[in-house]
Short mmCIF file of C-alpha atoms and ligand atoms in Angstrom, two decimals:
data_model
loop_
_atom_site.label_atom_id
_atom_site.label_comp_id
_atom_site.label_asym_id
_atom_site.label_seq_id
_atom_site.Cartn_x
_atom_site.Cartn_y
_atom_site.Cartn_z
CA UNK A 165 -12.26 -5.60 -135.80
CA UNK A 166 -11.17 -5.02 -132.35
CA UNK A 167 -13.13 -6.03 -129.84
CA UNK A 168 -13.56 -4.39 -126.38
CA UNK A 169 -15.42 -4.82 -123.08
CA UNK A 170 -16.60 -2.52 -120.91
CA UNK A 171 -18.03 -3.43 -117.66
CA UNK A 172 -18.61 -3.37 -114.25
CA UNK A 173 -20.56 -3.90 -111.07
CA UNK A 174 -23.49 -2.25 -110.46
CA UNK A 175 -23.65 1.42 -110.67
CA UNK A 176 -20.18 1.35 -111.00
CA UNK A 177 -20.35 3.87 -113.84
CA UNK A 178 -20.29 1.75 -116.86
CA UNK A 179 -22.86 3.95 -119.10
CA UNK A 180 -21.00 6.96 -118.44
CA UNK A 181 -17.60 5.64 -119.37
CA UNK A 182 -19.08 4.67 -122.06
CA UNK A 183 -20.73 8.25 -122.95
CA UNK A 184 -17.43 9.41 -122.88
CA UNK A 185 -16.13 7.18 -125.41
CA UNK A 186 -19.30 8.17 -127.85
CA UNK A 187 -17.21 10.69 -128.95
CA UNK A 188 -14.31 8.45 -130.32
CA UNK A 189 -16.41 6.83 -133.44
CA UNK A 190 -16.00 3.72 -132.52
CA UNK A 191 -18.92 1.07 -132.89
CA UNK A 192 -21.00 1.31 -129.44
CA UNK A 193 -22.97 -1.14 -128.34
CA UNK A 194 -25.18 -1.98 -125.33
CA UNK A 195 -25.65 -5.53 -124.31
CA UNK A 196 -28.48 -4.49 -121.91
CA UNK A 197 -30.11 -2.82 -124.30
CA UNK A 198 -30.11 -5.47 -126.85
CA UNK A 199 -30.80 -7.98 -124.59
CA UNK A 200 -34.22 -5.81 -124.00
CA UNK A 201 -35.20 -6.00 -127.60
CA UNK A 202 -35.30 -9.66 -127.18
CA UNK A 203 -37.85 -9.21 -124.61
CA UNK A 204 -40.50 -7.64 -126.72
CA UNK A 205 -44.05 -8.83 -127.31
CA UNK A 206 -44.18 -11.95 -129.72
CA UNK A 207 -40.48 -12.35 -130.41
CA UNK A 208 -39.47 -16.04 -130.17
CA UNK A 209 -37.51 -15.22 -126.64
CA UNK A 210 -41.06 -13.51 -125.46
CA UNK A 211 -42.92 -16.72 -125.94
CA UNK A 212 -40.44 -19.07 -124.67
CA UNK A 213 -39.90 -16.87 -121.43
CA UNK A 214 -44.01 -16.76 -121.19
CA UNK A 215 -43.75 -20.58 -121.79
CA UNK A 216 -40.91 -20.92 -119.03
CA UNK A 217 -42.20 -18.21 -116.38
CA UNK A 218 -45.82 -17.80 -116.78
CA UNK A 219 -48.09 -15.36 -117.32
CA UNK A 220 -47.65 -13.52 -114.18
CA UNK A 221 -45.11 -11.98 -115.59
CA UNK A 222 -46.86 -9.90 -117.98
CA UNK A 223 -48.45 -6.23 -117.75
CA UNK A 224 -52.27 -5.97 -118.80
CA UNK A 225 -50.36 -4.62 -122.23
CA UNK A 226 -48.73 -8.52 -122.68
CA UNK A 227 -45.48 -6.93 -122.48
CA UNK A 228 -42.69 -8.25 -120.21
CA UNK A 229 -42.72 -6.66 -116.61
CA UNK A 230 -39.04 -6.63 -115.81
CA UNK A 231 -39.12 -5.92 -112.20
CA UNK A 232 -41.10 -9.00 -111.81
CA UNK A 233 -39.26 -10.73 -113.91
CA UNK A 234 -35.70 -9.90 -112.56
CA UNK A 235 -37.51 -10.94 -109.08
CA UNK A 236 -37.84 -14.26 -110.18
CA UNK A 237 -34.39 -14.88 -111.54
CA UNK A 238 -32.59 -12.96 -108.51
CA UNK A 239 -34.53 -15.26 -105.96
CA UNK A 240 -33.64 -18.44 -108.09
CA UNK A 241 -30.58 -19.40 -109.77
CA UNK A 242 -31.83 -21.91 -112.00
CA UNK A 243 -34.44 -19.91 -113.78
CA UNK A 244 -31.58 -17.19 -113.91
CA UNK A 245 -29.76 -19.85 -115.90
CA UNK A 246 -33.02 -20.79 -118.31
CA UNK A 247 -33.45 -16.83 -118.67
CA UNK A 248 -30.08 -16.82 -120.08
CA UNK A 249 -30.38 -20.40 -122.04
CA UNK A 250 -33.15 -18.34 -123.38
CA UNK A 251 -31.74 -15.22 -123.96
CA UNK A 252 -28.30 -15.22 -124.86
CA UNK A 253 -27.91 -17.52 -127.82
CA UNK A 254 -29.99 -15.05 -129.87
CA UNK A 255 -28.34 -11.98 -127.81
CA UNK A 256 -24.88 -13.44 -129.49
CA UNK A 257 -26.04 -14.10 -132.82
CA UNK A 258 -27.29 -10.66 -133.58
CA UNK A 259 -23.94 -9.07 -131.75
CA UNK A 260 -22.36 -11.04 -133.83
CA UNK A 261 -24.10 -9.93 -136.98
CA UNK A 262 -23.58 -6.32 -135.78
CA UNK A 263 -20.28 -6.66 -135.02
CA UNK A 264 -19.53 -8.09 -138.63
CA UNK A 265 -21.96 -5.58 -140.46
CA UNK A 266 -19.76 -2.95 -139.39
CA UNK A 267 -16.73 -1.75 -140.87
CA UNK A 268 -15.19 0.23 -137.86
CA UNK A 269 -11.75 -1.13 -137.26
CA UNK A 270 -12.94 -0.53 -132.77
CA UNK A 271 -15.95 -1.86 -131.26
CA UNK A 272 -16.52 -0.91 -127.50
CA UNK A 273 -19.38 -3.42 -125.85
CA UNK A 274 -20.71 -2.47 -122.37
CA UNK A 275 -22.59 -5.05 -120.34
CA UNK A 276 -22.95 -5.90 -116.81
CA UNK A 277 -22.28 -9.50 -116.62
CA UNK A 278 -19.15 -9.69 -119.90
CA UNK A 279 -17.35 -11.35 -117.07
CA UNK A 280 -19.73 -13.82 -115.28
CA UNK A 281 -21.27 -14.94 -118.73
CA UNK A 282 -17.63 -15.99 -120.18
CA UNK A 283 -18.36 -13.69 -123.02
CA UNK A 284 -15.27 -11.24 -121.94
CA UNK A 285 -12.87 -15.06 -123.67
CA UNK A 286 -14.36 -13.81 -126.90
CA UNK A 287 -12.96 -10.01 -127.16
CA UNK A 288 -9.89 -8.71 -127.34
CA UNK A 289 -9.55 -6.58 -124.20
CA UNK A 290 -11.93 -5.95 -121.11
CA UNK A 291 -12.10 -2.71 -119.46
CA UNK A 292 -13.44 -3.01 -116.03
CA UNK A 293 -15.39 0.50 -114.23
CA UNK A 294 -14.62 0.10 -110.45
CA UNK A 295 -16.19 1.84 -107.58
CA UNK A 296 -16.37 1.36 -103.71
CA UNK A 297 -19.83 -0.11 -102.53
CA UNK A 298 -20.82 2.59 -100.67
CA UNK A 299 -20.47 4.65 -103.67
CA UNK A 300 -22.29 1.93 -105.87
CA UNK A 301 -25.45 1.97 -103.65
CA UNK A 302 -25.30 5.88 -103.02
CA UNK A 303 -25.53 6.12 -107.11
CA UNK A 304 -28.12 3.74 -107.87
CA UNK A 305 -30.23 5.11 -105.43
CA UNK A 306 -32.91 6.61 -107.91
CA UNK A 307 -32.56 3.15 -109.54
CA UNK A 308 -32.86 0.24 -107.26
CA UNK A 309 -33.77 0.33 -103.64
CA UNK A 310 -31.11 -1.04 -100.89
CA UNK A 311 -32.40 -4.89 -100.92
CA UNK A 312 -32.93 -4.68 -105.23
CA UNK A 313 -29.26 -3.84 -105.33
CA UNK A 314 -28.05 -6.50 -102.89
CA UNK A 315 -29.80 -9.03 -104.76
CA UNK A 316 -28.60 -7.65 -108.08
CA UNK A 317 -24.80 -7.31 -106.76
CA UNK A 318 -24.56 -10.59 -105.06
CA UNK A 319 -25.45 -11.89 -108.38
CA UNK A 320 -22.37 -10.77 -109.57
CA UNK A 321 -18.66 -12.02 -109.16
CA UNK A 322 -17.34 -9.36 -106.74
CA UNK A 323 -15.00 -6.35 -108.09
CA UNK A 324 -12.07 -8.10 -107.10
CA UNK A 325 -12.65 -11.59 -109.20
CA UNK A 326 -13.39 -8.83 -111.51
CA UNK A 327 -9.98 -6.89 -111.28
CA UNK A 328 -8.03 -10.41 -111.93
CA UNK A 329 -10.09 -11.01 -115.36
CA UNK A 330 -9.85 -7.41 -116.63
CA UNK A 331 -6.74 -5.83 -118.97
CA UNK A 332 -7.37 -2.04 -118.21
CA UNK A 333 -9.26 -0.74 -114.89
CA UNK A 334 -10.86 2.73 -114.41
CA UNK A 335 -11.12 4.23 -111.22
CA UNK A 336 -14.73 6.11 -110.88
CA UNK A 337 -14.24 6.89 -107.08
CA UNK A 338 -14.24 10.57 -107.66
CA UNK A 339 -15.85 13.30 -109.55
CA UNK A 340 -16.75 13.03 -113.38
CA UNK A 341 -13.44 14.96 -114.21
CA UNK A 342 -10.99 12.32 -113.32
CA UNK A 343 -12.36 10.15 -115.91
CA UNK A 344 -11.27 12.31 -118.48
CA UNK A 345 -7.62 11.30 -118.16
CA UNK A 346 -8.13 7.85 -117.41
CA UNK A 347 -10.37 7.71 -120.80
CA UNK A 348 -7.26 9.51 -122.59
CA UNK A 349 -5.26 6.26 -120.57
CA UNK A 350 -6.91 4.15 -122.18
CA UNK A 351 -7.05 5.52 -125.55
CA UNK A 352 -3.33 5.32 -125.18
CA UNK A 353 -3.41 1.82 -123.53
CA UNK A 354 -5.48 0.52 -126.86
CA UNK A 355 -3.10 2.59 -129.48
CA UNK A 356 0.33 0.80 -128.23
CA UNK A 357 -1.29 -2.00 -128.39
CA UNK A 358 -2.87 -2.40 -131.67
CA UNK A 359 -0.76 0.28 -133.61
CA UNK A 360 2.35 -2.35 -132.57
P1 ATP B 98 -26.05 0.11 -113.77
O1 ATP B 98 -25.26 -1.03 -113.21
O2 ATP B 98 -27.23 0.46 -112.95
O3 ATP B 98 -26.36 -0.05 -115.24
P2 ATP B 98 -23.76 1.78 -114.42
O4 ATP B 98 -22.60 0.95 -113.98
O5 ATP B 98 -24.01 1.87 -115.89
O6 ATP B 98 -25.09 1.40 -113.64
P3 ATP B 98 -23.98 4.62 -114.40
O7 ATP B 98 -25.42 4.55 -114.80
O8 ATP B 98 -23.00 5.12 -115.38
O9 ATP B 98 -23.51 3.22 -113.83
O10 ATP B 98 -23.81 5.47 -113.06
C1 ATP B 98 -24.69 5.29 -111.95
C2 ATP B 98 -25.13 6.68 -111.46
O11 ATP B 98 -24.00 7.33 -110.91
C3 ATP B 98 -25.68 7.58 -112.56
O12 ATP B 98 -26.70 8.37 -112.04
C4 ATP B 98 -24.45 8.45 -112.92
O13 ATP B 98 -24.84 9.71 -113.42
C5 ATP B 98 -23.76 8.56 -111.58
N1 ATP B 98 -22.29 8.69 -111.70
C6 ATP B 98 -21.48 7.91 -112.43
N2 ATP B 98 -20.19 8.27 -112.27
C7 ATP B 98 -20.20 9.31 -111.40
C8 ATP B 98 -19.17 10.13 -110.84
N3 ATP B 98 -17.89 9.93 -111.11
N4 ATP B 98 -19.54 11.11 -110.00
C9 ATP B 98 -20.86 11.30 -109.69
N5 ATP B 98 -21.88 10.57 -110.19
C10 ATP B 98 -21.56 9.58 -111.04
#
């Protein structure tokens, strides 16, 4: 199976690149998202974060308050490294067993950090969404307020570490139509490569 990353800084556009690839039939997959199920009530990552961060970090339902958590990792890079010391051995496992469970000959797999986390050595290709800052902050607006995505973005390498690691870059600068072609790019990009 080919393997192929899609990512990006933040609200760079990365989730709707990859709702326009939906459409392809390739395997999807969302690292965020699966990352997230890890987080749930009583899963071995719950308790060891709980064990790690402390209570505090709960809602009154024992479920995993994100903001507060992602305040405590932003403000502090070494329990940002035992969140992920936590997190992603399990994250890779079941990728892994997703990834092999499937018989799709194209996987695409969109996360934030593919670069940062070393992850992108393990695929075949990395496609990289990039955006100018102003652009980035004007999207996320309904997201994350100015200071949440400061915090969140300096965590990042910046979009030009990210360029030099990348195989394929999409420009999301303008409107939604001119990522139509740039998908079809792409498409073409990935067919003289792997029909060769
Ligand atoms: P995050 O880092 O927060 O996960 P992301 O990189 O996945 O974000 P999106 O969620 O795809 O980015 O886009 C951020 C916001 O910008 C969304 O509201 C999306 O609808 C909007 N958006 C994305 N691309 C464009 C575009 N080309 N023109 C206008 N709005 C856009």
């Amino acid at each position: 199976m080919i393997k192929i990353g899609l990512t990006g800084s933040i609200g760079s556009g990365k989730t709707t690149v990859l709702n326009l690839l939906k459409d392809y039939g390739f395997l999807i997959l969302n690292l965020d998202s699966e990352a997230k199920k890890l987080l749930k009530k009583n899963t071995i990552e719950y308790k060891k974060i709980v064990a790690f961060f402390g209570k505090n970090i709960l809602n009154k339902d024992g479920e995993i308050n994100k903001k507060i958590l992602a305040e405590a990792i932003f403000s502090d890079p070494s329990k940002k490294k035992a969140l992920e010391n936590i997190i992603y051995p399990t994250l890779r496992t079941n990728i892994n067993s997703i990834l092999e469970g499937s018989k799709k000959p194209l996987a695409i797999i969109e996360g934030a950090v593919i670069i940062e986390s070393g992850y992108y050595l393990k695929l075949d290709k990395t496609v990289l969404v990039v955006c100018d800052l102003s652009r980035r902050i004007k999207r996320s607006y309904k997201k994350f307020s100015f200071d949440d995505f400061r915090r969140r973005d300096k965590n990042q390498l910046n979009q030009a570490e990210k360029i030099k690691k990348s195989d394929f870059i999409i420009n999301n600068n303008y409107g939604l139509k001119f990522l139509i072609p740039q998908i079809q790019l792409l498409m073409n990009f990935l067919k003289n490569i792997y029909s060769a």
